[in-house]
Tab-separated table of C-alpha atoms and ligand atoms in Angstrom:
chain	number	residue	atom	x	y	z
E	1	MET	CA	-23.432	-6.754	-16.035
E	2	THR	CA	-19.839	-7.390	-16.991
E	3	ALA	CA	-17.550	-5.370	-14.786
E	4	GLN	CA	-14.959	-3.035	-16.232
E	5	LEU	CA	-11.419	-3.879	-15.170
E	6	ILE	CA	-9.426	-1.310	-13.206
E	7	ASP	CA	-5.991	-2.030	-14.646
E	8	GLY	CA	-3.303	-1.566	-11.985
E	9	ASN	CA	-0.479	-2.059	-14.485
E	10	ALA	CA	-1.732	0.690	-16.811
E	11	LEU	CA	-2.425	3.107	-13.950
E	12	SER	CA	0.975	2.349	-12.406
E	13	HIS	CA	2.638	3.075	-15.720
E	14	GLN	CA	0.991	6.521	-15.841
E	15	LEU	CA	1.777	7.364	-12.227
E	16	ARG	CA	5.379	6.131	-12.497
E	17	SER	CA	5.906	8.328	-15.581
E	18	ASP	CA	4.704	11.285	-13.527
E	19	VAL	CA	7.099	10.318	-10.698
E	20	ALA	CA	9.962	10.079	-13.213
E	21	ALA	CA	9.191	13.557	-14.584
E	22	ARG	CA	8.978	15.105	-11.114
E	23	ALA	CA	12.165	13.277	-10.025
E	24	ALA	CA	13.974	14.715	-13.059
E	25	ALA	CA	12.748	18.231	-12.154
E	26	LEU	CA	13.978	17.770	-8.591
E	27	LYS	CA	17.338	16.466	-9.825
E	28	ALA	CA	17.708	19.618	-11.905
E	29	ARG	CA	17.499	21.511	-8.587
E	30	GLY	CA	20.268	19.322	-7.138
E	31	VAL	CA	18.140	16.831	-5.166
E	32	THR	CA	17.987	13.185	-6.258
E	33	PRO	CA	15.176	11.376	-4.415
E	34	GLY	CA	16.655	8.435	-2.522
E	35	LEU	CA	15.123	5.335	-0.927
E	36	ALA	CA	16.878	2.955	1.482
E	37	VAL	CA	15.466	-0.564	1.609
E	38	VAL	CA	16.601	-2.630	4.582
E	39	LEU	CA	16.247	-6.409	4.501
E	40	VAL	CA	17.111	-8.606	7.476
E	41	GLY	CA	17.335	-12.356	6.843
E	42	ASP	CA	16.550	-14.423	3.767
E	43	ASN	CA	12.761	-14.709	3.595
E	44	PRO	CA	12.279	-15.647	-0.098
E	45	ALA	CA	9.129	-13.538	-0.603
E	46	SER	CA	10.815	-10.510	1.001
E	47	GLN	CA	13.828	-10.957	-1.292
E	48	VAL	CA	11.546	-10.741	-4.337
E	49	TYR	CA	9.683	-7.706	-2.938
E	50	VAL	CA	12.851	-5.724	-2.159
E	51	ARG	CA	14.341	-6.538	-5.562
E	52	ASN	CA	11.168	-5.227	-7.224
E	53	LYS	CA	11.245	-2.055	-5.123
E	54	VAL	CA	14.867	-1.316	-6.008
E	55	LYS	CA	14.225	-1.985	-9.710
E	56	ALA	CA	11.161	0.307	-9.682
E	57	CYS	CA	13.321	3.094	-8.202
E	58	ALA	CA	15.933	2.690	-10.930
E	59	ASP	CA	13.267	2.703	-13.666
E	60	ALA	CA	11.831	5.995	-12.333
E	61	GLY	CA	15.237	7.648	-11.909
E	62	LEU	CA	15.265	7.455	-8.110
E	63	HIS	CA	18.408	6.646	-6.172
E	64	SER	CA	18.093	3.549	-4.014
E	65	VAL	CA	20.232	1.609	-1.592
E	66	LEU	CA	19.541	-2.004	-0.671
E	67	GLU	CA	20.996	-3.001	2.699
E	68	LYS	CA	20.991	-6.744	3.294
E	69	HIS	CA	21.769	-8.033	6.763
E	70	ASP	CA	21.934	-11.592	7.971
E	71	ALA	CA	19.127	-12.972	10.112
E	72	GLY	CA	21.273	-12.780	13.242
E	73	LEU	CA	21.574	-8.968	13.182
E	74	SER	CA	20.800	-7.646	16.653
E	75	GLU	CA	17.948	-5.260	17.313
E	76	ALA	CA	20.446	-2.676	18.577
E	77	ALA	CA	22.497	-2.936	15.383
E	78	LEU	CA	19.369	-2.500	13.236
E	79	LEU	CA	18.300	0.535	15.291
E	80	ALA	CA	21.782	1.988	14.748
E	81	ARG	CA	21.422	1.502	10.971
E	82	VAL	CA	18.013	3.212	11.009
E	83	ASP	CA	19.536	6.104	12.948
E	84	ALA	CA	22.339	6.432	10.383
E	85	LEU	CA	19.807	6.486	7.533
E	86	ASN	CA	17.692	9.076	9.384
E	87	ASN	CA	20.771	11.306	9.315
E	88	ASP	CA	21.819	10.550	5.731
E	89	PRO	CA	20.915	13.555	3.518
E	90	THR	CA	20.962	11.425	0.324
E	91	ILE	CA	18.144	9.240	1.708
E	92	HIS	CA	14.595	10.640	1.760
E	93	GLY	CA	12.677	7.420	2.403
E	94	ILE	CA	13.450	4.429	4.634
E	95	LEU	CA	11.727	1.078	4.269
E	96	VAL	CA	12.483	-1.788	6.630
E	97	GLN	CA	11.048	-4.878	4.985
E	98	LEU	CA	8.679	-6.893	7.182
E	99	PRO	CA	8.541	-9.471	8.639
E	100	LEU	CA	11.653	-9.091	10.782
E	101	PRO	CA	13.220	-12.062	12.612
E	102	PRO	CA	11.414	-12.855	15.885
E	103	HIS	CA	14.198	-11.529	18.147
E	104	ILE	CA	13.630	-8.017	16.756
E	105	ASP	CA	10.691	-5.881	17.916
E	106	ALA	CA	9.329	-4.641	14.558
E	107	GLN	CA	7.232	-1.870	16.109
E	108	LYS	CA	10.285	-0.503	17.930
E	109	VAL	CA	12.199	-0.404	14.628
E	110	ILE	CA	9.328	1.313	12.800
E	111	GLU	CA	9.079	3.939	15.541
E	112	ALA	CA	12.819	4.597	15.170
E	113	ILE	CA	12.359	5.717	11.548
E	114	SER	CA	12.058	9.489	11.256
E	115	PRO	CA	8.401	10.291	10.396
E	116	ALA	CA	9.775	12.581	7.647
E	117	LYS	CA	11.262	9.462	5.977
E	118	ASP	CA	8.474	6.981	6.804
E	119	VAL	CA	7.477	6.238	3.194
E	120	ASP	CA	5.706	3.002	4.258
E	121	GLY	CA	3.398	5.111	6.428
E	122	PHE	CA	3.671	2.615	9.294
E	123	HIS	CA	4.973	4.989	12.029
E	124	ILE	CA	2.487	5.978	14.736
E	125	ALA	CA	2.999	9.619	13.692
E	126	SER	CA	1.935	8.726	10.125
E	127	ALA	CA	-1.096	6.808	11.415
E	128	GLY	CA	-2.013	9.792	13.608
E	129	ALA	CA	-1.622	12.194	10.686
E	130	LEU	CA	-3.941	10.058	8.558
E	131	MET	CA	-6.474	9.833	11.364
E	132	THR	CA	-6.541	13.602	11.895
E	133	GLY	CA	-6.259	14.669	8.233
E	134	MET	CA	-2.807	16.228	8.662
E	135	PRO	CA	-0.059	15.992	6.008
E	136	GLY	CA	1.877	12.735	6.304
E	137	PHE	CA	2.652	9.508	4.496
E	138	TRP	CA	-0.196	7.143	3.710
E	139	PRO	CA	0.420	3.366	3.667
E	140	CYS	CA	1.070	2.394	0.063
E	141	THR	CA	-1.520	-0.343	-0.549
E	142	PRO	CA	-4.649	1.519	0.600
E	143	TYR	CA	-3.265	4.719	-0.965
E	144	GLY	CA	-3.022	2.785	-4.250
E	145	CYS	CA	-6.646	1.683	-3.846
E	146	MET	CA	-7.693	5.336	-3.491
E	147	LYS	CA	-5.822	6.176	-6.720
E	148	MET	CA	-7.703	3.347	-8.447
E	149	LEU	CA	-11.043	4.872	-7.378
E	150	ASP	CA	-9.799	8.295	-8.592
E	151	SER	CA	-8.871	6.748	-11.931
E	152	ILE	CA	-12.523	5.843	-12.638
E	153	GLY	CA	-13.698	9.262	-11.414
E	154	TYR	CA	-15.522	7.689	-8.472
E	155	ASP	CA	-17.085	10.164	-6.013
E	156	LEU	CA	-17.196	8.550	-2.557
E	157	ARG	CA	-19.379	11.225	-0.949
E	158	GLY	CA	-22.353	9.550	0.718
E	159	LYS	CA	-21.443	6.111	-0.610
E	160	HIS	CA	-21.311	3.052	1.630
E	161	ALA	CA	-17.856	1.462	1.610
E	162	VAL	CA	-17.294	-1.911	3.247
E	163	VAL	CA	-13.705	-2.873	4.097
E	164	ILE	CA	-13.147	-6.544	4.844
E	165	GLY	CA	-10.029	-6.837	7.012
E	166	ARG	CA	-8.685	-4.696	9.845
E	167	SER	CA	-4.880	-4.884	9.546
E	168	ASN	CA	-2.787	-1.851	10.454
E	169	ILE	CA	-1.248	-1.924	6.968
E	170	VAL	CA	-4.411	-2.144	4.839
E	171	GLY	CA	-7.833	-2.441	6.486
E	172	LYS	CA	-7.661	0.297	9.122
E	173	PRO	CA	-5.880	2.958	6.989
E	174	MET	CA	-8.171	2.082	4.046
E	175	ALA	CA	-11.225	2.817	6.181
E	176	LEU	CA	-9.782	6.186	7.265
E	177	MET	CA	-8.972	7.210	3.674
E	178	LEU	CA	-12.509	6.329	2.522
E	179	LEU	CA	-13.926	8.249	5.496
E	180	GLN	CA	-11.808	11.271	4.612
E	181	LYS	CA	-13.538	11.269	1.201
E	182	ASN	CA	-16.935	11.315	2.953
E	183	ALA	CA	-17.945	7.694	2.468
E	184	THR	CA	-19.920	5.918	5.179
E	185	VAL	CA	-17.542	3.154	6.171
E	186	THR	CA	-18.067	-0.268	7.701
E	187	ILE	CA	-15.076	-2.363	8.771
E	188	CYS	CA	-15.710	-6.108	8.766
E	189	HIS	CA	-13.441	-8.793	10.221
E	190	SER	CA	-13.345	-12.378	11.429
E	191	GLY	CA	-15.747	-11.524	14.267
E	192	THR	CA	-18.364	-9.929	11.969
E	193	LYS	CA	-21.690	-11.762	12.331
E	194	ASP	CA	-23.375	-11.432	8.929
E	195	LEU	CA	-20.776	-10.307	6.381
E	196	LYS	CA	-23.076	-10.871	3.409
E	197	ALA	CA	-25.813	-8.617	4.849
E	198	LEU	CA	-23.252	-5.795	5.037
E	199	THR	CA	-21.499	-6.321	1.688
E	200	LEU	CA	-24.896	-6.438	-0.069
E	201	GLN	CA	-25.420	-2.814	1.063
E	202	ALA	CA	-22.014	-1.677	-0.174
E	203	ASP	CA	-21.350	0.640	-3.109
E	204	VAL	CA	-17.630	-0.128	-2.718
E	205	VAL	CA	-16.103	-3.288	-1.276
E	206	VAL	CA	-12.400	-3.600	-0.439
E	207	ALA	CA	-11.384	-7.187	0.320
E	208	ALA	CA	-8.144	-7.381	2.318
E	209	VAL	CA	-8.172	-10.600	4.290
E	210	GLY	CA	-5.682	-12.928	2.592
E	211	LYS	CA	-8.171	-15.777	1.996
E	212	ARG	CA	-9.705	-16.987	-1.267
E	213	ASN	CA	-13.403	-16.466	-2.052
E	214	VAL	CA	-14.079	-14.144	0.879
E	215	LEU	CA	-16.359	-12.249	-1.518
E	216	THR	CA	-18.632	-14.158	-3.916
E	217	ALA	CA	-21.228	-12.961	-6.445
E	218	ASP	CA	-24.189	-13.487	-4.096
E	219	MET	CA	-22.604	-11.020	-1.629
E	220	VAL	CA	-22.301	-8.097	-4.056
E	221	LYS	CA	-24.872	-5.413	-4.927
E	222	PRO	CA	-25.285	-5.012	-8.707
E	223	GLY	CA	-23.082	-2.135	-9.920
E	224	ALA	CA	-20.772	-2.082	-6.893
E	225	VAL	CA	-17.052	-1.322	-7.242
E	226	VAL	CA	-14.841	-4.132	-5.965
E	227	LEU	CA	-11.158	-3.760	-5.034
E	228	ASP	CA	-9.265	-6.969	-4.316
E	229	VAL	CA	-6.165	-6.607	-2.135
E	230	GLY	CA	-5.739	-10.368	-1.600
E	231	MET	CA	-2.697	-12.282	-2.802
E	232	ASN	CA	-3.290	-16.024	-2.567
E	233	ARG	CA	-2.647	-19.205	-4.539
E	234	ASN	CA	-5.453	-21.376	-5.878
E	235	ASP	CA	-5.392	-25.194	-6.030
E	236	GLU	CA	-3.426	-25.062	-9.306
E	237	GLY	CA	-0.853	-22.771	-7.697
E	238	LYS	CA	-2.008	-19.735	-9.696
E	239	LEU	CA	-2.063	-16.291	-8.081
E	240	CYS	CA	-5.558	-15.209	-7.015
E	241	GLY	CA	-7.156	-12.638	-4.750
E	242	ASP	CA	-9.773	-12.691	-2.000
E	243	VAL	CA	-12.617	-12.200	-4.498
E	244	ASP	CA	-14.255	-14.852	-6.689
E	245	PHE	CA	-13.284	-12.875	-9.774
E	246	ALA	CA	-15.337	-14.750	-12.386
E	247	GLY	CA	-18.543	-14.653	-10.339
E	248	VAL	CA	-18.231	-11.106	-9.004
E	249	SER	CA	-17.305	-9.701	-12.449
E	250	ALA	CA	-20.834	-10.569	-13.589
E	251	VAL	CA	-22.375	-8.369	-10.853
E	252	ALA	CA	-19.955	-5.479	-10.167
E	253	SER	CA	-19.538	-2.350	-12.319
E	254	HIS	CA	-15.743	-2.223	-11.778
E	255	ILE	CA	-13.293	-4.768	-10.402
E	256	THR	CA	-9.536	-5.074	-9.916
E	257	PRO	CA	-7.930	-8.280	-11.209
E	258	VAL	CA	-5.282	-10.371	-9.424
E	259	PRO	CA	-2.577	-10.250	-10.658
E	260	GLY	CA	-2.374	-6.827	-12.324
E	261	GLY	CA	-4.687	-4.913	-10.000
E	262	VAL	CA	-3.809	-3.517	-6.573
E	263	GLY	CA	-0.441	-5.369	-6.488
E	264	PRO	CA	1.567	-3.082	-8.804
E	265	MET	CA	0.006	-0.008	-7.148
E	266	THR	CA	1.758	-0.703	-3.830
E	267	ILE	CA	5.249	-0.147	-5.239
E	268	THR	CA	3.965	2.763	-7.333
E	269	MET	CA	2.759	4.569	-4.223
E	270	LEU	CA	6.080	3.826	-2.500
E	271	LEU	CA	7.750	5.740	-5.350
E	272	VAL	CA	5.209	8.570	-4.989
E	273	ASN	CA	5.831	8.762	-1.223
E	274	THR	CA	9.620	8.738	-1.710
E	275	LEU	CA	9.400	11.507	-4.289
E	276	GLU	CA	7.165	13.537	-1.975
E	277	ALA	CA	9.585	13.014	0.922
E	278	ALA	CA	12.339	14.454	-1.274
E	279	GLU	CA	10.099	17.346	-2.364
E	280	ARG	CA	9.320	18.122	1.287
E	281	SER	CA	13.003	18.028	2.214
E	282	ALA	CA	13.622	20.523	-0.597
E	283	GLY	CA	10.855	22.771	0.813
E	284	LEU	CA	8.619	22.196	-2.219
E	285	ARG	CA	5.581	20.904	-0.346
E	286	LEU	CA	3.957	20.659	3.103
P	1	GUN	N1	6.153	-6.711	3.814
P	1	GUN	C1	5.092	-6.959	2.996
P	1	GUN	N2	4.602	-5.807	2.498
P	1	GUN	C2	5.363	-4.809	3.002
P	1	GUN	C3	5.364	-3.407	2.846
P	1	GUN	O1	4.531	-2.808	2.144
P	1	GUN	N3	6.317	-2.730	3.525
P	1	GUN	C4	7.214	-3.348	4.329
P	1	GUN	N4	8.101	-2.604	4.968
P	1	GUN	N5	7.257	-4.654	4.493
P	1	GUN	C5	6.327	-5.378	3.837
């Protein structure tokens, strides 16, 4: 079998066009969706990420503000900025880029963001909403993975989904989203005894560990769908995921490439969440 690619760039293009159209409709009613991106310090990867987020907003017709603070900003000063943004009616979504410098308690800052503006979906209220099936913001990367499964018309009911990785940002919310769609879900992690025995039973595998070759061809059931959330460098310095792409492509029915798979979907879902935050503030949705 040669797996079909799930193209994250193409799907992002479609979804971002839809965001742009809905943003234009909202603007016509006097509300321009607005995102505030807060960066503390000069982490080079974070600088690239925030630049991409701001550019994606501009391309979709969303208003955005990039606040850059030096690494010495105090926790109290950052909390005061979050409070100001919570009360700013032109801002519908607030994203504080992680990691934060070590003298700042990141969880405290996340909990200071109003849940109504928590477009990252990292607030405990957002996590609780996801867990209980209530309306709320879903973390962007696993939400993007769900859109990728939708895009191939995949029905998760009764399927076995194996998530490799248990982070608060990807693994755990991913498992809850798959469960909500009636999959039987197994979460695997560094303490899992026989990973291969579990992945061989999986109809869907999501690899979200941050380590190359976590999933190889011998670990995949023929016809399985494989989503690769990893973002690593190989020995030649080229971007690669957690999945042995060449090997697994020969066994899976569908696979996401790296780059051009899950990666672009994360920013796309940030735009979707920001738009929805603005729609909620305008009373247009729950
Ligand atoms: N750092 C790396 N990824 C993310 C993300 O999705 N959101 C935030 N806030 N920080 C990050």
